[in-house]
């Protein structure tokens, strides 16, 4: 059964734009927290509607841990409104995190930057080299504002509104769209290596994190001069791109190995802690036995050290033997 708007509860609005808004919602059936894009397609031009349809179709097809997950779409034809239900990213977006660091005069941790770079590269790899054999996807507007973070600070690549689908026979995208200061030289001067252009965009995103104090304050409207300078530069060769990709893979492998070592150390510490707790419990038990024995010795002359063991009845002999065994255990616990 298709979902309805009534199946969700709107919690609050995260942001809004000229065509709609993004809201945090709760699915009434199970209480799951999600977000939806509420878009008024009635006022859109045909090209914008096509871009919207393209984004919905892409989100439905792209399934990867580092790509924002698509859940559902709801079409309200009466109000010409489209609702795109997606995964909620509790950590916000990377641009907000960078701006926060700039205001607080602090730097992002280098390990965090490396993890973001590695996960972002994996997301782009899924777009460029689809595991299901489908057509290649170029994001074409990769920037910190479109890189989201979950509650554990893992990357979730989103906002595929400007994405371009390439068939296997197509060498490069000729249309000129996106955010100028995040475009790669390959994109400004198309070449056979342009299919890897988003990897360079990822490098720009990483550098902005590393140099957060040098925030990019310029606007796209003032980008003509910068675009001309970038267009005159020779694009990096395919071999250089492959070396960068290999280096990223090695870093990701090293991070995984380090994570495995830490997990192993954590398991060993848990075992040691359990053994220590067991020893402590045994010591406490023996101490209780020892205290009980001392009390019985003080209250019952029958259990004194000078007792005539040979004249005891079988029942008393058994009690006496148990008490002597407890004494020996207590003596073994004393420090020497």
Tab-separated table of C-alpha atoms in Angstrom:
chain	number	residue	atom	x	y	z
A	1	UNK	CA	0.000	0.000	0.000
A	2	UNK	CA	1.486	3.397	-0.990
A	3	UNK	CA	2.469	5.679	1.852
A	4	UNK	CA	0.441	8.767	2.674
A	5	UNK	CA	1.304	12.087	4.254
A	6	UNK	CA	-0.876	11.081	7.209
A	7	UNK	CA	1.470	8.166	7.932
A	8	UNK	CA	4.117	10.604	9.189
A	9	UNK	CA	4.276	13.206	11.950
A	10	UNK	CA	6.207	16.416	11.241
A	11	UNK	CA	8.529	17.281	14.143
A	12	UNK	CA	10.119	20.499	12.900
A	13	UNK	CA	11.549	22.204	9.809
A	14	UNK	CA	15.288	21.803	9.252
A	15	UNK	CA	15.586	24.254	6.346
A	16	UNK	CA	13.654	25.804	3.480
A	17	UNK	CA	14.247	27.106	-0.034
A	18	UNK	CA	12.457	28.627	-3.008
A	19	UNK	CA	10.696	25.382	-3.986
A	20	UNK	CA	10.061	23.762	-0.633
A	21	UNK	CA	11.515	22.722	2.679
A	22	UNK	CA	13.237	19.887	4.491
A	23	UNK	CA	11.526	18.600	7.629
A	24	UNK	CA	12.346	16.121	10.353
A	25	UNK	CA	9.528	13.587	10.629
A	26	UNK	CA	8.519	10.489	12.588
A	27	UNK	CA	6.957	7.428	10.988
A	28	UNK	CA	3.851	6.634	13.022
A	29	UNK	CA	3.954	2.878	12.382
A	30	UNK	CA	7.250	2.276	14.215
A	31	UNK	CA	8.405	5.687	15.497
A	32	UNK	CA	11.454	5.803	13.190
A	33	UNK	CA	12.961	9.268	12.731
A	34	UNK	CA	13.393	10.315	9.083
A	35	UNK	CA	13.394	13.467	6.956
A	36	UNK	CA	11.498	14.417	3.868
A	37	UNK	CA	11.961	17.006	1.178
A	38	UNK	CA	8.656	18.780	0.629
A	39	UNK	CA	8.816	20.182	-2.917
A	40	UNK	CA	6.205	22.207	-4.782
A	41	UNK	CA	6.641	21.027	-8.362
A	42	UNK	CA	3.704	23.090	-9.637
A	43	UNK	CA	5.851	26.209	-10.078
A	44	UNK	CA	8.854	24.403	-11.559
A	45	UNK	CA	10.005	24.589	-15.154
A	46	UNK	CA	10.150	21.367	-17.154
A	47	UNK	CA	13.929	21.167	-16.822
A	48	UNK	CA	13.633	21.492	-13.053
A	49	UNK	CA	10.947	18.810	-12.926
A	50	UNK	CA	13.206	16.522	-14.932
A	51	UNK	CA	16.034	17.187	-12.484
A	52	UNK	CA	13.690	16.326	-9.609
A	53	UNK	CA	12.611	13.058	-11.240
A	54	UNK	CA	16.272	12.237	-11.889
A	55	UNK	CA	17.167	12.728	-8.222
A	56	UNK	CA	14.311	10.479	-7.048
A	57	UNK	CA	15.286	7.730	-9.488
A	58	UNK	CA	18.950	7.960	-8.474
A	59	UNK	CA	18.157	7.787	-4.772
A	60	UNK	CA	16.055	4.684	-5.346
A	61	UNK	CA	18.915	2.935	-7.165
A	62	UNK	CA	21.936	4.004	-5.093
A	63	UNK	CA	22.317	1.782	-2.046
A	64	UNK	CA	25.536	2.187	-0.066
A	65	UNK	CA	26.413	2.752	3.629
A	66	UNK	CA	27.936	6.143	2.774
A	67	UNK	CA	25.072	7.415	0.587
A	68	UNK	CA	21.887	8.914	2.056
A	69	UNK	CA	19.295	6.145	2.000
A	70	UNK	CA	16.036	6.608	0.108
A	71	UNK	CA	12.893	5.254	1.804
A	72	UNK	CA	9.797	6.408	-0.065
A	73	UNK	CA	8.103	9.122	-2.113
A	74	UNK	CA	4.632	10.591	-1.719
A	75	UNK	CA	2.927	12.566	-4.494
A	76	UNK	CA	0.154	14.985	-3.512
A	77	UNK	CA	-1.300	15.885	-6.903
A	78	UNK	CA	-3.978	18.107	-5.353
A	79	UNK	CA	-1.369	20.477	-3.936
A	80	UNK	CA	1.302	19.663	-6.591
A	81	UNK	CA	3.664	18.611	-3.811
A	82	UNK	CA	6.236	15.829	-3.819
A	83	UNK	CA	7.576	14.355	-0.563
A	84	UNK	CA	10.887	12.469	-0.754
A	85	UNK	CA	11.366	10.416	2.439
A	86	UNK	CA	15.038	9.818	3.263
A	87	UNK	CA	17.434	8.814	6.019
A	88	UNK	CA	17.895	11.317	8.868
A	89	UNK	CA	21.524	12.380	9.408
A	90	UNK	CA	21.840	13.432	13.057
A	91	UNK	CA	25.318	14.914	12.611
A	92	UNK	CA	24.215	17.623	10.174
A	93	UNK	CA	26.366	18.511	7.173
A	94	UNK	CA	30.111	18.969	6.788
A	95	UNK	CA	29.843	22.672	5.907
A	96	UNK	CA	28.138	23.438	9.233
A	97	UNK	CA	30.839	21.514	11.085
A	98	UNK	CA	33.605	23.443	9.290
A	99	UNK	CA	31.905	26.784	10.011
A	100	UNK	CA	31.542	25.806	13.663
A	101	UNK	CA	35.273	25.083	13.865
A	102	UNK	CA	36.054	28.449	12.271
A	103	UNK	CA	33.915	30.299	14.820
A	104	UNK	CA	35.412	28.395	17.751
A	105	UNK	CA	38.972	28.773	16.383
A	106	UNK	CA	39.651	25.028	16.486
A	107	UNK	CA	40.737	22.367	14.000
A	108	UNK	CA	39.189	19.092	12.943
A	109	UNK	CA	41.014	15.960	14.065
A	110	UNK	CA	43.256	14.530	11.342
A	111	UNK	CA	41.903	11.004	11.839
A	112	UNK	CA	38.377	12.339	11.320
A	113	UNK	CA	39.465	14.041	8.080
A	114	UNK	CA	41.049	10.814	6.818
A	115	UNK	CA	37.913	8.830	7.654
A	116	UNK	CA	35.673	11.353	5.907
A	117	UNK	CA	37.948	11.289	2.856
A	118	UNK	CA	38.004	7.483	2.729
A	119	UNK	CA	34.231	7.089	3.154
A	120	UNK	CA	33.515	9.845	0.646
A	121	UNK	CA	35.764	8.095	-1.867
A	122	UNK	CA	33.908	4.816	-1.301
A	123	UNK	CA	30.586	6.568	-1.934
A	124	UNK	CA	31.920	8.065	-5.172
A	125	UNK	CA	33.321	4.697	-6.196
A	126	UNK	CA	29.814	3.239	-5.902
A	127	UNK	CA	28.505	6.061	-8.116
A	128	UNK	CA	31.242	5.645	-10.736
A	129	UNK	CA	31.560	1.866	-10.769
A	130	UNK	CA	28.150	0.479	-9.969
A	131	UNK	CA	28.273	-3.022	-8.526
A	132	UNK	CA	25.026	-3.956	-10.266
A	133	UNK	CA	26.497	-3.030	-13.668
A	134	UNK	CA	24.167	-0.079	-14.193
A	135	UNK	CA	25.082	3.264	-15.720
A	136	UNK	CA	27.683	5.533	-14.142
A	137	UNK	CA	26.545	8.503	-12.042
A	138	UNK	CA	28.458	11.790	-11.663
A	139	UNK	CA	27.398	13.838	-8.645
A	140	UNK	CA	28.488	17.195	-10.203
A	141	UNK	CA	27.793	19.282	-7.073
A	142	UNK	CA	30.008	17.707	-4.463
A	143	UNK	CA	30.743	20.168	-1.659
A	144	UNK	CA	30.719	20.134	2.167
A	145	UNK	CA	27.071	21.265	2.293
A	146	UNK	CA	26.077	18.071	0.436
A	147	UNK	CA	28.163	15.750	2.627
A	148	UNK	CA	26.088	14.729	5.641
A	149	UNK	CA	27.089	12.952	8.870
A	150	UNK	CA	25.219	10.405	10.960
A	151	UNK	CA	25.257	10.188	14.757
A	152	UNK	CA	28.635	8.381	14.631
A	153	UNK	CA	30.150	10.978	12.279
A	154	UNK	CA	30.085	8.623	9.282
A	155	UNK	CA	29.738	10.152	5.810
A	156	UNK	CA	26.389	10.151	4.013
A	157	UNK	CA	26.634	11.648	0.509
A	158	UNK	CA	23.394	13.323	-0.563
A	159	UNK	CA	21.659	15.915	-2.755
A	160	UNK	CA	21.886	14.304	-6.198
A	161	UNK	CA	19.783	17.044	-7.815
A	162	UNK	CA	22.517	17.948	-10.339
A	163	UNK	CA	23.754	14.406	-10.890
A	164	UNK	CA	24.430	13.214	-14.418
A	165	UNK	CA	23.801	9.655	-15.598
A	166	UNK	CA	26.375	8.428	-18.128
A	167	UNK	CA	25.879	5.405	-20.322
A	168	UNK	CA	28.880	3.135	-20.815
A	169	UNK	CA	29.339	4.467	-24.359
A	170	UNK	CA	29.531	8.112	-23.194
A	171	UNK	CA	32.975	9.484	-22.429
A	172	UNK	CA	32.082	12.658	-20.535
A	173	UNK	CA	29.301	15.050	-19.571
A	174	UNK	CA	29.219	18.220	-21.657
A	175	UNK	CA	26.713	20.252	-19.609
A	176	UNK	CA	28.192	22.897	-17.306
A	177	UNK	CA	26.481	22.836	-13.894
A	178	UNK	CA	27.495	22.784	-10.242
A	179	UNK	CA	29.314	24.996	-7.756
A	180	UNK	CA	32.340	26.572	-9.532
A	181	UNK	CA	34.853	26.548	-6.678
A	182	UNK	CA	34.352	22.813	-6.179
A	183	UNK	CA	34.717	21.839	-9.853
A	184	UNK	CA	37.728	19.849	-10.974
A	185	UNK	CA	39.959	20.796	-13.950
A	186	UNK	CA	38.691	17.690	-15.774
A	187	UNK	CA	35.184	19.065	-15.589
A	188	UNK	CA	36.159	22.488	-16.897
A	189	UNK	CA	38.186	20.936	-19.731
A	190	UNK	CA	36.509	17.583	-20.564
A	191	UNK	CA	38.803	14.653	-21.268
A	192	UNK	CA	38.670	10.876	-21.257
A	193	UNK	CA	39.567	10.912	-17.563
A	194	UNK	CA	36.595	13.129	-16.691
A	195	UNK	CA	34.650	10.179	-15.373
A	196	UNK	CA	36.918	10.357	-12.301
A	197	UNK	CA	36.331	14.068	-11.789
A	198	UNK	CA	34.433	13.679	-8.537
A	199	UNK	CA	37.554	12.192	-6.927
A	200	UNK	CA	39.196	15.596	-7.359
A	201	UNK	CA	36.097	17.211	-5.913
A	202	UNK	CA	36.532	14.980	-2.888
A	203	UNK	CA	40.114	16.252	-2.615
A	204	UNK	CA	38.821	19.843	-2.557
A	205	UNK	CA	36.356	18.945	0.192
A	206	UNK	CA	39.168	17.360	2.203
A	207	UNK	CA	41.410	20.401	1.797
A	208	UNK	CA	38.627	22.683	3.007
A	209	UNK	CA	38.387	20.612	6.167
A	210	UNK	CA	42.164	20.704	6.681
A	211	UNK	CA	42.314	24.468	6.137
A	212	UNK	CA	39.093	25.369	7.937
A	213	UNK	CA	40.465	28.724	9.080
A	214	UNK	CA	40.712	29.792	5.400
A	215	UNK	CA	36.983	29.520	4.717
A	216	UNK	CA	35.900	30.072	1.136
A	217	UNK	CA	33.908	33.317	1.279
A	218	UNK	CA	33.591	34.024	-2.428
A	219	UNK	CA	30.370	33.482	-4.352
A	220	UNK	CA	29.694	31.687	-7.612
A	221	UNK	CA	28.737	34.996	-9.251
A	222	UNK	CA	32.310	36.278	-8.842
A	223	UNK	CA	33.948	33.113	-10.161
A	224	UNK	CA	34.752	34.083	-13.773
A	225	UNK	CA	38.390	34.947	-13.109
A	226	UNK	CA	39.014	31.832	-11.019
A	227	UNK	CA	37.303	29.627	-13.590
A	228	UNK	CA	39.541	30.964	-16.350
A	229	UNK	CA	42.667	30.263	-14.311
A	230	UNK	CA	41.566	26.716	-13.546
A	231	UNK	CA	40.564	26.067	-17.175
A	232	UNK	CA	44.064	27.034	-18.355
A	233	UNK	CA	45.724	24.455	-16.130
A	234	UNK	CA	46.509	21.054	-17.582
A	235	UNK	CA	44.374	18.315	-16.014
A	236	UNK	CA	46.169	15.614	-14.047
A	237	UNK	CA	46.880	12.437	-15.967
A	238	UNK	CA	45.080	9.154	-15.385
A	239	UNK	CA	48.185	7.617	-13.778
A	240	UNK	CA	48.237	10.337	-11.119
A	241	UNK	CA	44.565	9.762	-10.378
A	242	UNK	CA	45.147	6.030	-10.067
A	243	UNK	CA	48.008	6.640	-7.621
A	244	UNK	CA	45.775	8.840	-5.493
A	245	UNK	CA	43.046	6.231	-5.557
A	246	UNK	CA	45.537	3.510	-4.557
A	247	UNK	CA	46.809	5.657	-1.681
A	248	UNK	CA	43.258	6.133	-0.434
A	249	UNK	CA	42.640	2.396	-0.591
A	250	UNK	CA	45.798	1.727	1.418
A	251	UNK	CA	44.759	4.284	4.026
A	252	UNK	CA	41.319	2.715	4.290
A	253	UNK	CA	42.934	-0.723	4.696
A	254	UNK	CA	45.257	0.595	7.407
A	255	UNK	CA	42.313	2.150	9.241
A	256	UNK	CA	40.414	-1.149	9.112
A	257	UNK	CA	43.422	-3.081	10.420
A	258	UNK	CA	43.855	-0.604	13.248
A	259	UNK	CA	40.179	-0.892	14.107
A	260	UNK	CA	40.481	-4.701	14.187
A	261	UNK	CA	43.503	-4.478	16.504
A	262	UNK	CA	41.616	-2.169	18.849
A	263	UNK	CA	38.658	-4.543	18.887
A	264	UNK	CA	40.981	-7.457	19.738
A	265	UNK	CA	42.565	-5.456	22.562
A	266	UNK	CA	39.114	-4.599	23.865
A	267	UNK	CA	38.155	-8.300	23.897
A	268	UNK	CA	41.347	-9.202	25.776
A	269	UNK	CA	40.688	-6.479	28.354
A	270	UNK	CA	37.145	-7.785	28.837
A	271	UNK	CA	38.492	-11.309	29.462
A	272	UNK	CA	41.026	-10.005	31.975
A	273	UNK	CA	38.374	-7.966	33.725
A	274	UNK	CA	36.123	-11.016	33.957
A	275	UNK	CA	38.943	-13.119	35.406
A	276	UNK	CA	39.738	-10.412	37.965
A	277	UNK	CA	36.086	-10.234	38.990
A	278	UNK	CA	35.976	-14.011	39.425
A	279	UNK	CA	39.115	-13.984	41.602
A	280	UNK	CA	37.695	-11.147	43.674
A	281	UNK	CA	34.424	-13.025	44.130
A	282	UNK	CA	36.290	-16.154	45.295
A	283	UNK	CA	38.355	-14.100	47.713
A	284	UNK	CA	35.252	-12.460	49.167
A	285	UNK	CA	33.605	-15.869	49.583
A	286	UNK	CA	36.623	-17.302	51.414
A	287	UNK	CA	36.793	-14.208	53.600
A	288	UNK	CA	33.177	-14.730	54.605
A	289	UNK	CA	33.952	-18.354	55.468
A	290	UNK	CA	36.947	-17.249	57.517
A	291	UNK	CA	34.933	-14.663	59.481
A	292	UNK	CA	32.240	-17.229	60.116
A	293	UNK	CA	34.849	-19.680	61.360
A	294	UNK	CA	36.315	-17.103	63.725
A	295	UNK	CA	32.887	-16.373	65.178
A	296	UNK	CA	32.200	-20.061	65.694
A	297	UNK	CA	35.564	-20.542	67.393
A	298	UNK	CA	34.801	-17.714	69.816
A	299	UNK	CA	31.288	-18.933	70.634
A	300	UNK	CA	31.719	-22.736	70.676
A	301	UNK	CA	34.503	-24.360	72.739
A	302	UNK	CA	33.726	-27.492	70.798
A	303	UNK	CA	35.620	-26.053	67.821
A	304	UNK	CA	38.778	-25.018	69.658
A	305	UNK	CA	42.217	-26.157	68.565
A	306	UNK	CA	42.634	-28.404	71.681
A	307	UNK	CA	39.633	-30.608	70.942
A	308	UNK	CA	40.007	-34.364	71.355
A	309	UNK	CA	39.356	-35.500	67.806
A	310	UNK	CA	39.519	-39.209	68.645
A	311	UNK	CA	36.524	-39.037	70.995
A	312	UNK	CA	34.205	-37.078	68.645
A	313	UNK	CA	31.041	-38.612	67.249
A	314	UNK	CA	30.826	-39.048	63.459
A	315	UNK	CA	28.531	-35.994	63.114
A	316	UNK	CA	30.786	-33.698	65.122
A	317	UNK	CA	33.827	-35.090	63.344
A	318	UNK	CA	32.324	-34.032	59.982
A	319	UNK	CA	31.632	-30.507	61.269
A	320	UNK	CA	35.129	-30.288	62.686
A	321	UNK	CA	36.690	-31.398	59.384
A	322	UNK	CA	34.763	-28.776	57.413
A	323	UNK	CA	35.838	-26.048	59.806
A	324	UNK	CA	39.475	-27.102	59.596
A	325	UNK	CA	39.277	-27.018	55.791
A	326	UNK	CA	37.882	-23.482	55.936
A	327	UNK	CA	40.753	-22.468	58.215
A	328	UNK	CA	43.303	-23.806	55.752
A	329	UNK	CA	41.689	-21.894	52.881
A	330	UNK	CA	41.658	-18.717	54.955
A	331	UNK	CA	45.351	-19.162	55.830
A	332	UNK	CA	46.232	-19.485	52.134
A	333	UNK	CA	44.619	-16.102	51.487
A	334	UNK	CA	46.758	-14.305	54.066
A	335	UNK	CA	49.697	-12.240	52.704
A	336	UNK	CA	53.110	-13.795	53.329
